[in-house]
CSV table of C-alpha atoms and ligand atoms in Angstrom, one decimal:
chain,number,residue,atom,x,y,z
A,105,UNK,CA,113.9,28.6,29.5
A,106,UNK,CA,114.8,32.4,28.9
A,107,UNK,CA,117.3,32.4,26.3
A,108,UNK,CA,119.2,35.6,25.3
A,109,UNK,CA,121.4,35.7,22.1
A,110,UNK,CA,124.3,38.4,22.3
A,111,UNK,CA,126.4,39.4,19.4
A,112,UNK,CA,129.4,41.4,19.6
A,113,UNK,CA,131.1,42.8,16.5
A,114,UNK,CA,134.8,43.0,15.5
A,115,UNK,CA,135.7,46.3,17.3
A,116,UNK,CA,133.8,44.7,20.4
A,117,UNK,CA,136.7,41.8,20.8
A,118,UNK,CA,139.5,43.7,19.0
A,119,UNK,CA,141.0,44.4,21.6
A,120,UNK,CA,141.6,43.0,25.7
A,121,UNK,CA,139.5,45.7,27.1
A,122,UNK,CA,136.9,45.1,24.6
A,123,UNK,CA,137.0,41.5,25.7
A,124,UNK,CA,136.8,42.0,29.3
A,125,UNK,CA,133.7,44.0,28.3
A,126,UNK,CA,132.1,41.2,26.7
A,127,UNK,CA,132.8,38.6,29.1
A,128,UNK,CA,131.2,42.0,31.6
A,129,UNK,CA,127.7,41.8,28.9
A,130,UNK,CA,127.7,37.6,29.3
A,131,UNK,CA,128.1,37.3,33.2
A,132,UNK,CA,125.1,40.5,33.6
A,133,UNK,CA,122.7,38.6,31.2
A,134,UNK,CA,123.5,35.5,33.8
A,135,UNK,CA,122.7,37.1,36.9
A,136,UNK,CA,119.6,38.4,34.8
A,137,UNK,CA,118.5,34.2,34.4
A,138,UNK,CA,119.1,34.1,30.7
A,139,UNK,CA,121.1,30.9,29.4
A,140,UNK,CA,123.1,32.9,26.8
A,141,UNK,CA,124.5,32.4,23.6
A,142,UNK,CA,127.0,34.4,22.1
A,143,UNK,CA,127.8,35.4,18.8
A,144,UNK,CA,131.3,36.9,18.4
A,145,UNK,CA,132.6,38.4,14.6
A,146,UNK,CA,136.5,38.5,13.6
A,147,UNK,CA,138.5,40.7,15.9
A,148,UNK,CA,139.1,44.0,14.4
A,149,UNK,CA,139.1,45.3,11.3
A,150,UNK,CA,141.1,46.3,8.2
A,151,UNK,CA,144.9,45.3,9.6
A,152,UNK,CA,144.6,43.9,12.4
A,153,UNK,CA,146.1,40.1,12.2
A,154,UNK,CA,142.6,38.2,12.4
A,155,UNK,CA,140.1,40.4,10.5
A,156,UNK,CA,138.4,39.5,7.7
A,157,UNK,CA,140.0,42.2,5.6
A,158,UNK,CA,143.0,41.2,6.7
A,159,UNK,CA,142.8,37.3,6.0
A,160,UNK,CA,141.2,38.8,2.0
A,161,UNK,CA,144.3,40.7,1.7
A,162,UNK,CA,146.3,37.0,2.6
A,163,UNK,CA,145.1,35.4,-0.3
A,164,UNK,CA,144.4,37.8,-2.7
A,165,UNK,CA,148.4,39.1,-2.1
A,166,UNK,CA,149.0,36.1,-3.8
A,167,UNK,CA,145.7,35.6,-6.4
A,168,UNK,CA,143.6,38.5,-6.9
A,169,UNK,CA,141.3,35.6,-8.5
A,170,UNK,CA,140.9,33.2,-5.2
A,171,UNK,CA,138.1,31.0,-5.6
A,172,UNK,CA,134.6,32.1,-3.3
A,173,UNK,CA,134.9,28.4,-1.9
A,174,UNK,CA,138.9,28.7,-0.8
A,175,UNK,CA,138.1,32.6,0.3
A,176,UNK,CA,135.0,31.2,2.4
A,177,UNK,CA,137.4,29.1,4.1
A,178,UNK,CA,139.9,31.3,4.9
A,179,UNK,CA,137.7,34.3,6.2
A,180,UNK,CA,135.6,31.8,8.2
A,181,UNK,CA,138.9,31.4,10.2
A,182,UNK,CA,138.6,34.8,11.6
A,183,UNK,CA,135.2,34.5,13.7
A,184,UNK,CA,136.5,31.1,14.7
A,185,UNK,CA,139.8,32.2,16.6
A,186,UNK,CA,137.5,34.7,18.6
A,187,UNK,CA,135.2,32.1,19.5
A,188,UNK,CA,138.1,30.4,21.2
A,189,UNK,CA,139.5,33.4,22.9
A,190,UNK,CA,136.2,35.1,24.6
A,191,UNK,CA,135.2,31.3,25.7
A,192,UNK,CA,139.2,31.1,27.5
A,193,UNK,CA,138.2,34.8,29.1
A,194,UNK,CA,134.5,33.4,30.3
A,195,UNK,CA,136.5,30.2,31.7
A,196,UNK,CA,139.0,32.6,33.3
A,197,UNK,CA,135.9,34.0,35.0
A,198,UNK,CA,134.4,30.3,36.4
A,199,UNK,CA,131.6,30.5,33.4
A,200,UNK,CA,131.7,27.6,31.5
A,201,UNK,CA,131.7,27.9,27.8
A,202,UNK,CA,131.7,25.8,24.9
A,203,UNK,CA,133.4,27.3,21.3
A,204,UNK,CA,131.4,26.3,18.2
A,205,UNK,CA,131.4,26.7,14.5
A,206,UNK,CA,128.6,27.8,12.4
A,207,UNK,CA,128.4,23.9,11.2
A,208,UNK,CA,128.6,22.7,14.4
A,209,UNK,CA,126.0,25.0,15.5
A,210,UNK,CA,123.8,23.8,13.1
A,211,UNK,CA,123.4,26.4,10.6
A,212,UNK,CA,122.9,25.2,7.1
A,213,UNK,CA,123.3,27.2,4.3
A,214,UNK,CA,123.3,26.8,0.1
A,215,UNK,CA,126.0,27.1,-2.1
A,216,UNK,CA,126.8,30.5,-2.7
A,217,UNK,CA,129.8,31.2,-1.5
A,218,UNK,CA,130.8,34.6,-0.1
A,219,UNK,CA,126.9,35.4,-0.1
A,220,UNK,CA,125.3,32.5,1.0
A,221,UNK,CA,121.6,31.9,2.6
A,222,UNK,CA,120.7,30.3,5.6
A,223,UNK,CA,118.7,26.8,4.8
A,224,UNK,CA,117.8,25.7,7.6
A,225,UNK,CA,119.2,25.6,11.7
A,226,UNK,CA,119.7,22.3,13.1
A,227,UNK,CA,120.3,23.7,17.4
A,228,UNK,CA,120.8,20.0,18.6
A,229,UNK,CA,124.6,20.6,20.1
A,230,UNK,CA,123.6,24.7,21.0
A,231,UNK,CA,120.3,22.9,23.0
A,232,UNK,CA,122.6,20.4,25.0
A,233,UNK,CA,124.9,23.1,26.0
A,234,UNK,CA,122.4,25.4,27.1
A,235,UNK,CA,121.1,22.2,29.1
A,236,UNK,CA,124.2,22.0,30.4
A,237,UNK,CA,124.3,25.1,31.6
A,238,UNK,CA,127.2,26.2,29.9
A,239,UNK,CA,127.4,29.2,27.1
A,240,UNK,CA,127.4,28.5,24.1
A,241,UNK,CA,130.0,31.1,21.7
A,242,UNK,CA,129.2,30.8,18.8
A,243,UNK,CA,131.3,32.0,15.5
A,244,UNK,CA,129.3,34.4,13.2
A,245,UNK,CA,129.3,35.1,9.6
A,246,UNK,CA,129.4,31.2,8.7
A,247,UNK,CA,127.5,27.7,7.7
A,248,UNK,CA,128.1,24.8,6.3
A,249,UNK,CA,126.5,23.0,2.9
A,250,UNK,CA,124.5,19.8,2.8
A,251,UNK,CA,128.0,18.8,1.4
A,252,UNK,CA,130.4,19.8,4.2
A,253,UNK,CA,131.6,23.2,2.6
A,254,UNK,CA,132.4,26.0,5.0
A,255,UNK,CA,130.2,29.2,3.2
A,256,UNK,CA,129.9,32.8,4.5
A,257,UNK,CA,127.1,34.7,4.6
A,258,UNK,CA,128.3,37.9,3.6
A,259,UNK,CA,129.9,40.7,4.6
A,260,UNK,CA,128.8,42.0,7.8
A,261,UNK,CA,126.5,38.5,8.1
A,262,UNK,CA,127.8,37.9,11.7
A,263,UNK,CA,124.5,39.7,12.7
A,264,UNK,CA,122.4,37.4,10.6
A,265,UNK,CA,124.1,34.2,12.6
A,266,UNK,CA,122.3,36.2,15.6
A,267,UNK,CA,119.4,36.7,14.8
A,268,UNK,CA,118.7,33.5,12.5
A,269,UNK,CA,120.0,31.7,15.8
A,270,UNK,CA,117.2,34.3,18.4
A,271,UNK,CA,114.6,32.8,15.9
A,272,UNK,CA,115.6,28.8,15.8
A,273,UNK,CA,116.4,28.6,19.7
A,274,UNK,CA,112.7,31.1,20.3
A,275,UNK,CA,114.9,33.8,22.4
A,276,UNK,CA,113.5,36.1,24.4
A,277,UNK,CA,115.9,38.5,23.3
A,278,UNK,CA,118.4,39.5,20.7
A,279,UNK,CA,121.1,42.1,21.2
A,280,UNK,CA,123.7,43.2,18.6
A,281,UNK,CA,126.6,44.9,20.8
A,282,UNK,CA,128.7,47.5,18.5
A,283,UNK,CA,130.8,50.3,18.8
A,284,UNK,CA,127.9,53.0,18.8
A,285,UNK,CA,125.4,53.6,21.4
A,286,UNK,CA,122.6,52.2,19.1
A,287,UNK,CA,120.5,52.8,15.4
A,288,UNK,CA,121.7,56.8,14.7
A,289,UNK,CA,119.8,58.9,12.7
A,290,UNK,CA,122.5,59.1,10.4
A,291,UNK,CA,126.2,57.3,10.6
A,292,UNK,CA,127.6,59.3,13.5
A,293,UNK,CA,131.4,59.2,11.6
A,294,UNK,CA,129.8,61.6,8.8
A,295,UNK,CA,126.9,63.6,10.8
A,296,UNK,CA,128.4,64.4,14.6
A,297,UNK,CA,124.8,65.5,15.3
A,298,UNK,CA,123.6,62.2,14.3
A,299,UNK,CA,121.6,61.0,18.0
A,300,UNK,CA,120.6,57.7,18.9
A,301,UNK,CA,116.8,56.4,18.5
A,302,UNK,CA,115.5,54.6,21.7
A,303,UNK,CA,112.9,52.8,19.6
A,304,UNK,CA,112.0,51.9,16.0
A,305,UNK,CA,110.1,49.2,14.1
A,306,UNK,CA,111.8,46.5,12.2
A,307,UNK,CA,110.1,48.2,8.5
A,308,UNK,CA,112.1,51.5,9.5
A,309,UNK,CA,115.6,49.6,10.1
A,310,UNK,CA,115.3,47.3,7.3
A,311,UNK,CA,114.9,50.2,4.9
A,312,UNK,CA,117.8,51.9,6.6
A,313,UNK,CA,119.7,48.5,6.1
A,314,UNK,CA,118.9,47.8,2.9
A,315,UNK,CA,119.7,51.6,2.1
A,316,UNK,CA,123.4,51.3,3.3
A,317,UNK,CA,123.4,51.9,7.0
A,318,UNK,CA,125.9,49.4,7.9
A,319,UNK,CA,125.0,49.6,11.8
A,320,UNK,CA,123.3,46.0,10.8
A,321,UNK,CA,123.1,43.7,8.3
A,322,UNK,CA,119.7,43.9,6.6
A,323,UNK,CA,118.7,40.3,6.3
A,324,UNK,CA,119.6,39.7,9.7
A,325,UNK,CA,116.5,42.5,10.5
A,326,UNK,CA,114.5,40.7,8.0
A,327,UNK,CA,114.8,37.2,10.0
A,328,UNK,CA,114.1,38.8,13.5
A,329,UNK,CA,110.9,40.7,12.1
A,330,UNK,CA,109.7,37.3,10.7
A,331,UNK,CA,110.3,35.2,13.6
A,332,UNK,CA,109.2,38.5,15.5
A,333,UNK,CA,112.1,38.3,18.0
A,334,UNK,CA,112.7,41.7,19.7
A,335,UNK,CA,115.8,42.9,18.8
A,336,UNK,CA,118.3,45.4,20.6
A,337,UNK,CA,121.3,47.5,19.1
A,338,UNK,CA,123.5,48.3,22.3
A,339,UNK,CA,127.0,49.6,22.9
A,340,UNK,CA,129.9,47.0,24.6
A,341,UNK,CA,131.4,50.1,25.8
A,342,UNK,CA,127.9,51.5,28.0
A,343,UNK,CA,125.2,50.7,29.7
A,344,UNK,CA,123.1,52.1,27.7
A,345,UNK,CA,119.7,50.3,26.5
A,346,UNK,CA,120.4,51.4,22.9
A,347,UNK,CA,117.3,51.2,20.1
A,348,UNK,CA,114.5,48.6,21.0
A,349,UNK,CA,113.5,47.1,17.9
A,350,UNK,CA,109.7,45.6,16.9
A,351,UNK,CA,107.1,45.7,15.4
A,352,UNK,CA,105.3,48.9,16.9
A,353,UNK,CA,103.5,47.5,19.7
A,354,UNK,CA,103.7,48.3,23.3
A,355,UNK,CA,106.7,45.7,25.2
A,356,UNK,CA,105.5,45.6,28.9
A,357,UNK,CA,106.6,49.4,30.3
A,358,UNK,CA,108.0,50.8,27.2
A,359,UNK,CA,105.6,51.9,24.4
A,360,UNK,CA,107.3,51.8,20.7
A,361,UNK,CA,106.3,54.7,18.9
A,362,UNK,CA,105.0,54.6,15.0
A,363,UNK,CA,106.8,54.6,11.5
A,364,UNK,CA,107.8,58.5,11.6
A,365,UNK,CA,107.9,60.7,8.2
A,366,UNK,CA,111.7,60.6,8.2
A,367,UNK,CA,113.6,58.3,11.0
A,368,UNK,CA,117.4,58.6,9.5
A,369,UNK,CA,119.2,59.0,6.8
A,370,UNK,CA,121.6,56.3,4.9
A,371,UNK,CA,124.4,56.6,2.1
A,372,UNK,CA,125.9,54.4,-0.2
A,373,UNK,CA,129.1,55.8,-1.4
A,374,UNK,CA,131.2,54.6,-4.4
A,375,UNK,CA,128.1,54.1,-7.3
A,376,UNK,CA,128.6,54.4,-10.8
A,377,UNK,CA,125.8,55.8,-12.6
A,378,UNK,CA,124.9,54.4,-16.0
A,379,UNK,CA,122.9,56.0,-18.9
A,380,UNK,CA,121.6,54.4,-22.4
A,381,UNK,CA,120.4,56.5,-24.5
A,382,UNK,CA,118.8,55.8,-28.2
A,383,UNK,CA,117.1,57.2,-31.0
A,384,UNK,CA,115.0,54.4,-31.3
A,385,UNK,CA,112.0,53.3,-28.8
A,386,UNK,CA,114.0,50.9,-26.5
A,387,UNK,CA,110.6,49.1,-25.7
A,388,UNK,CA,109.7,48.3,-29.1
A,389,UNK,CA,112.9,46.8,-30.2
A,390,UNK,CA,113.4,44.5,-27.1
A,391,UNK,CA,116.6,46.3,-25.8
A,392,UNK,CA,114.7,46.9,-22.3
A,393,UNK,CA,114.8,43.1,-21.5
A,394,UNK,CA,118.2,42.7,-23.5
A,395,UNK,CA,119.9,45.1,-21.2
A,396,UNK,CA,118.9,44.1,-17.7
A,397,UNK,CA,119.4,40.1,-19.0
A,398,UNK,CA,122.6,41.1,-19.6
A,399,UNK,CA,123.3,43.1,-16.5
A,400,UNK,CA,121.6,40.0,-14.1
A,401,UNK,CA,123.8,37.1,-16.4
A,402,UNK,CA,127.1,39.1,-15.2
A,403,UNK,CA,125.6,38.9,-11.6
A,404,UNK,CA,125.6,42.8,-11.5
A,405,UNK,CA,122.6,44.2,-9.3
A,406,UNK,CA,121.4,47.3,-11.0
A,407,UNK,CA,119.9,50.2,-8.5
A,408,UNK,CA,117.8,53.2,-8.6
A,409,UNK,CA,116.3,51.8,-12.1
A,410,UNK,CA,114.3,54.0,-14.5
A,411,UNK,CA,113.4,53.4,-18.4
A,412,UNK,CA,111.8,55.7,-20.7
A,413,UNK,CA,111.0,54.9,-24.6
A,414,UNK,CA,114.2,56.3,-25.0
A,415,UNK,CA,116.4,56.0,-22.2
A,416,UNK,CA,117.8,54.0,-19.6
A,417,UNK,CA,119.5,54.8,-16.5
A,418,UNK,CA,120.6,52.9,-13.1
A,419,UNK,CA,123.4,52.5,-10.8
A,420,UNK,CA,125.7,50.1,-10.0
A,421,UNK,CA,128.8,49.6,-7.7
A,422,UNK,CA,131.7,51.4,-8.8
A,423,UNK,CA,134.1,48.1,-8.8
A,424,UNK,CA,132.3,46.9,-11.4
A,425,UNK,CA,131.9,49.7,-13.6
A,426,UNK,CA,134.7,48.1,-16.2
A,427,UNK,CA,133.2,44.8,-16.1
A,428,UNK,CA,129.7,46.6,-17.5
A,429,UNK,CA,131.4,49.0,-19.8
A,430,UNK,CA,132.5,45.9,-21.6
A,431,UNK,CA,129.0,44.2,-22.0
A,432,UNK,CA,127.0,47.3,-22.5
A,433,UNK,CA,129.7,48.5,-25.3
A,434,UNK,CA,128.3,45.4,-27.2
A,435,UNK,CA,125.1,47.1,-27.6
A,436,UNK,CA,124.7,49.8,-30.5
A,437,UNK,CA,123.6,52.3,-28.5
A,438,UNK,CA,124.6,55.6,-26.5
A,439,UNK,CA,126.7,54.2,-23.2
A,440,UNK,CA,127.1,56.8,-20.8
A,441,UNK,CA,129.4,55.0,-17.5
A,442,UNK,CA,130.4,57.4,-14.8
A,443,UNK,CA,132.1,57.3,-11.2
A,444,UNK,CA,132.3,58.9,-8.1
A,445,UNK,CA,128.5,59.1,-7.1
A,446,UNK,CA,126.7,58.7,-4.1
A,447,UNK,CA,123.4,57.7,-3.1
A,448,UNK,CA,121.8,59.8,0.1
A,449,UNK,CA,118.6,58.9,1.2
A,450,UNK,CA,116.0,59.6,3.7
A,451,UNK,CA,114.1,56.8,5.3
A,452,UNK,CA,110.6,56.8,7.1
A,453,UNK,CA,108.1,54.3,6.6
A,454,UNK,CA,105.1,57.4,7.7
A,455,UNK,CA,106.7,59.2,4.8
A,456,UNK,CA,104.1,57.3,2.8
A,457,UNK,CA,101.2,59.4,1.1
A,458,UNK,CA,102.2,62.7,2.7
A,459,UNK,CA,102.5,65.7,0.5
A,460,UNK,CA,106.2,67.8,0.4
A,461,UNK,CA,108.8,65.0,1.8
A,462,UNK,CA,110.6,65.0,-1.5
A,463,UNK,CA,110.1,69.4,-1.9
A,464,UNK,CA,112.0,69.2,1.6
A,465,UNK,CA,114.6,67.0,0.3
A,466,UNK,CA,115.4,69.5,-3.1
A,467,UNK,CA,114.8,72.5,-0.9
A,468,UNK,CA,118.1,71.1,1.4
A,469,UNK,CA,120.0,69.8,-1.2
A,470,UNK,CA,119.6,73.1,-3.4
A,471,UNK,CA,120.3,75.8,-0.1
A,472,UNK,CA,123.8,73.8,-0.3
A,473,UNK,CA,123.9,73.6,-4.0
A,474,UNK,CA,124.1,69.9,-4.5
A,475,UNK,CA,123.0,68.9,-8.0
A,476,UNK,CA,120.6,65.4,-8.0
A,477,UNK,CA,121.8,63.0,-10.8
A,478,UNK,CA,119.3,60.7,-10.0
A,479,UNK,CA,116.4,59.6,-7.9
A,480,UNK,CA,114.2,57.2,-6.9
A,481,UNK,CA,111.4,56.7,-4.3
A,482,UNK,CA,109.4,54.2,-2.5
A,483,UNK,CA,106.6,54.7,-0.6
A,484,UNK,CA,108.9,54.6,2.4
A,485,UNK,CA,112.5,56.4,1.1
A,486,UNK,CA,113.2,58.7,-1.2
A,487,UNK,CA,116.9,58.7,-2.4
A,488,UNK,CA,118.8,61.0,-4.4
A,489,UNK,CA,122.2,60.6,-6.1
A,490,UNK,CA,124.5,63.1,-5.9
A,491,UNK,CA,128.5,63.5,-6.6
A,492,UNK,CA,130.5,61.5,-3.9
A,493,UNK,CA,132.2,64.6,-3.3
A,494,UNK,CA,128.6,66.5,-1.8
A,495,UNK,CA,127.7,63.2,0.5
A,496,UNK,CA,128.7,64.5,3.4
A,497,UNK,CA,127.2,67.8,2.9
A,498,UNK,CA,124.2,66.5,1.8
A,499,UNK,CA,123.7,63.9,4.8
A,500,UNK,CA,124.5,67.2,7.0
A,501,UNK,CA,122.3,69.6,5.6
A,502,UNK,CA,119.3,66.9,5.4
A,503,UNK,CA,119.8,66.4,9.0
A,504,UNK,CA,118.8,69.4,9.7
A,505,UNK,CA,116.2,70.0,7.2
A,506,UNK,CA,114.3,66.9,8.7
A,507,UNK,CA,114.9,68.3,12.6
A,508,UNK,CA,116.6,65.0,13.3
A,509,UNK,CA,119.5,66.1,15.6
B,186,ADP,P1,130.3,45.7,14.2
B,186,ADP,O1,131.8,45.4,13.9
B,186,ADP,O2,130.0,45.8,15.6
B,186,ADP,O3,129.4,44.8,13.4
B,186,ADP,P2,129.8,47.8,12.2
B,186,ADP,O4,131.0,48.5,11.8
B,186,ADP,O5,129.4,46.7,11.3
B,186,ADP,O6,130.1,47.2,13.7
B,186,ADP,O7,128.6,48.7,12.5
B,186,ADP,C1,128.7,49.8,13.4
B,186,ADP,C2,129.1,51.1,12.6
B,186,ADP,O8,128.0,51.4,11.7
B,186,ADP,C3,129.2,52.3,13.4
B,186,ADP,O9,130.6,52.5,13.9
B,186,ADP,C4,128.8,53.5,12.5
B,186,ADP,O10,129.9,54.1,12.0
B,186,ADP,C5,128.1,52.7,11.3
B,186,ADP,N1,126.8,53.3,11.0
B,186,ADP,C6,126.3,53.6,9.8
B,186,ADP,N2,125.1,54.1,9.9
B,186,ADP,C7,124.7,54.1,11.2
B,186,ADP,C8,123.5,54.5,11.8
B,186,ADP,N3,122.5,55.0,11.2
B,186,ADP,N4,123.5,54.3,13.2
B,186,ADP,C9,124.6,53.8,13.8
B,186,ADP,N5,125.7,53.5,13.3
B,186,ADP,C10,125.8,53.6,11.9
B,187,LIG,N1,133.8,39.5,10.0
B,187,LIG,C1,132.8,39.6,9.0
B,187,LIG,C2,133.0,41.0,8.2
B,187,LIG,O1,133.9,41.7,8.5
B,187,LIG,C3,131.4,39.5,9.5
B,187,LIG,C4,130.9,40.5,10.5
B,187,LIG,O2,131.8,41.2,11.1
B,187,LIG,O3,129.7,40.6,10.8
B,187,LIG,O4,132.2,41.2,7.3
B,188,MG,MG1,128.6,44.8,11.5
């Protein structure tokens, strides 16, 4: 049995046309012979009535303190109205369809609420449907706990209900329809040269993931490279194939290429960049430990880490900037806490081992005259963070310097 899973974000059904577009991908993956199963996210975004931003902005209007579990609840709502509207427009089109919660369709997750992690997948009602012959619609960005509570899986985790559901039903196929014609070398809303890549491995989008390209949520990469499903970033609005995702081998006619030096670029916008400094060796007297401790028992991630003897530096979000002011001020030491940064990065997992990436990188960001706060590498990125106010000039001007339009 060929099964294709097909996941269409929330600009995909915001609106009728978009729909009709969908219900277009569904009946062509049909004719094709795949039993399909589709993944559909909250319709729209910021104010339109059903979006998840919209259905926040419902209960924190009233408590700016709602509970994860009540908030899971309510934004799980979203995804679940769309279900029922794309499988009345499939119906309307004489293909049978059945609507289905994340519980219902098996996927069980801990108890984290607003973040949570995919347990386990029990498929047994997706399998009969697809027996059946019948779609199976599925709603994203949702599970269920081993005790009945409804849990997200965090923002933008409609793409992880795709591919965790590619891996448990063995698809042939995933494909993650969105509003741009596939993985850009940079967001194409802050680089207009930005192009689309017609191939890359799963390393080289996880890294752009996990750097801040929101095109796809990174662990839903990280489940489709482990259960080595091919995965496919398309447009609803084109025909086009989009970027072919794997692992760098050769898929029947089309040959993936390599990790490149630099495949794209990502940003993270809104950090705060923190700095400790002291007179006294910060190894020696244990404040190393005592700092990140206290960072990790606030359930604030710290980024772009370094520690000297004698300082310490890192970023964090910029929402929580007050909530760390407060526990670091505890500390009799230098606190340096300031706003308005971003991180820019370049991303290429052949960057590894080759001489000059990072000389490249300064030589851009110094012909535009964009001072570097901070940096940190890995052997396949190298990001820099500069004021929030030079992102987009930076993102530009490394575009070019790395010949990626
Ligand atoms: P969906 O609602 O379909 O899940 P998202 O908004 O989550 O869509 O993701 C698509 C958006 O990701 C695009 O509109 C684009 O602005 C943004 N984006 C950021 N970086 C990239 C990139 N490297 N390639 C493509 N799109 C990107
Ligand atoms: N609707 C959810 C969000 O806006 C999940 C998703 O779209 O993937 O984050
Ligand atoms: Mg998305």
């Amino acid at each position: 049995m060929r099964v294709i899973v097909q996941k269409f974000g929330g600009t995909s059904v915001a609106t009728a046309d978009g729909r009709r577009k969908v219900a277009e991908k569904v009946k062509e993956a049909l004719e094709q012979g795949y039993q399909v199963v589709v993944v559909v996210s909250a319709m729209g975004r910021n104010n339109d009535p059903y979006a998840t931003d919209t259905l926040i902005g419902l209960a924190r209007g009233v408590n700016k303190q709602v509970k994860p579990r009540e908030l899971d609840l309510l934004m799980s709502c979203g995804e679940n109205i769309s279900t029922v509207v794309i499988v009345q427009i499939l119906e309307s089109l004489n293909i049978k369809a059945s609507a289905y919660t994340g519980g219902q369709a098996g996927i069980i997750t801990d108890n984290h609420f607003n973040n949570a992690r995919i347990l386990e997948i029990k498929p047994d009602n997706l399998w009969k449907c697809i027996r059946e012959r019948r779609v199976a619609v599925v709603a994203g960005f949702q599970g269920v706990t081993a005790d009945g509570d409804i849990t997200t899986l965090g923002r933008g985790g409609s793409d992880t209900t795709a591919t965790a559901l590619g891996v448990a039903l063995k698809a042939e196929l995933i494909d993650i329809f969105t509003d741009v014609e596939g993985v850009m070398t940079a967001d194409p809303r802050l680089v207009p040269q930005a192009k689309s890549l017609t191939t890359m491995t799963y390393n080289e989008l996880c890294e752009m993931a996990h750097l801040g390209a929101k095109v796809v949520h990174p662990r839903a990469v990280e489940i489709a490279m482990e259960g080595r499903v091919p995965l496919r970033i398309r447009s609803t609005f084109s025909d086009s194939m989009g970027t072919l995702i794997t692992d760098g081998i050769s898929i029947g006619e089309i040959e993936i290429k390599g990790d490149k030096i630099v495949t794209g670029l990502a940003h993270m916008a809104e950090m705060a960049l923190v700095i400790i400094g002291s007179h006294e060796d910060l190894n020696a007297n244990g404040r190393v430990l005592e700092i990140f401790q206290m960072m990790a028992d606030a359930g604030i991630s710290v980024d772009m880490i370094h520690v000297t003897p004698f300082e310490i530096g890192f970023i964090i979000k910029e929402d929580l900037m007050e909530q760390a002011k407060e526990i670091l001020q505890q500390l009799p030491l230098e606190i340096k806490i300031d706003k308005s940064y971003a991180k820019v990065a370049i991303v290429g997992t052949g960057m590894r081992g080759i001489p000059g990436v990072m000389a490249r990188m300064a030589k851009s960001l110094q012909a535009e005259q964009i001072p570097i706060f901070h940096s940190a590498d890995s052997h396949t990125n190298i990001a820099c963070l500069v004021r929030q106010s030079d992102m987009v000039k930076a993102l530009r001007s490394l575009h070019q310097q790395f010949d990626l339009g």
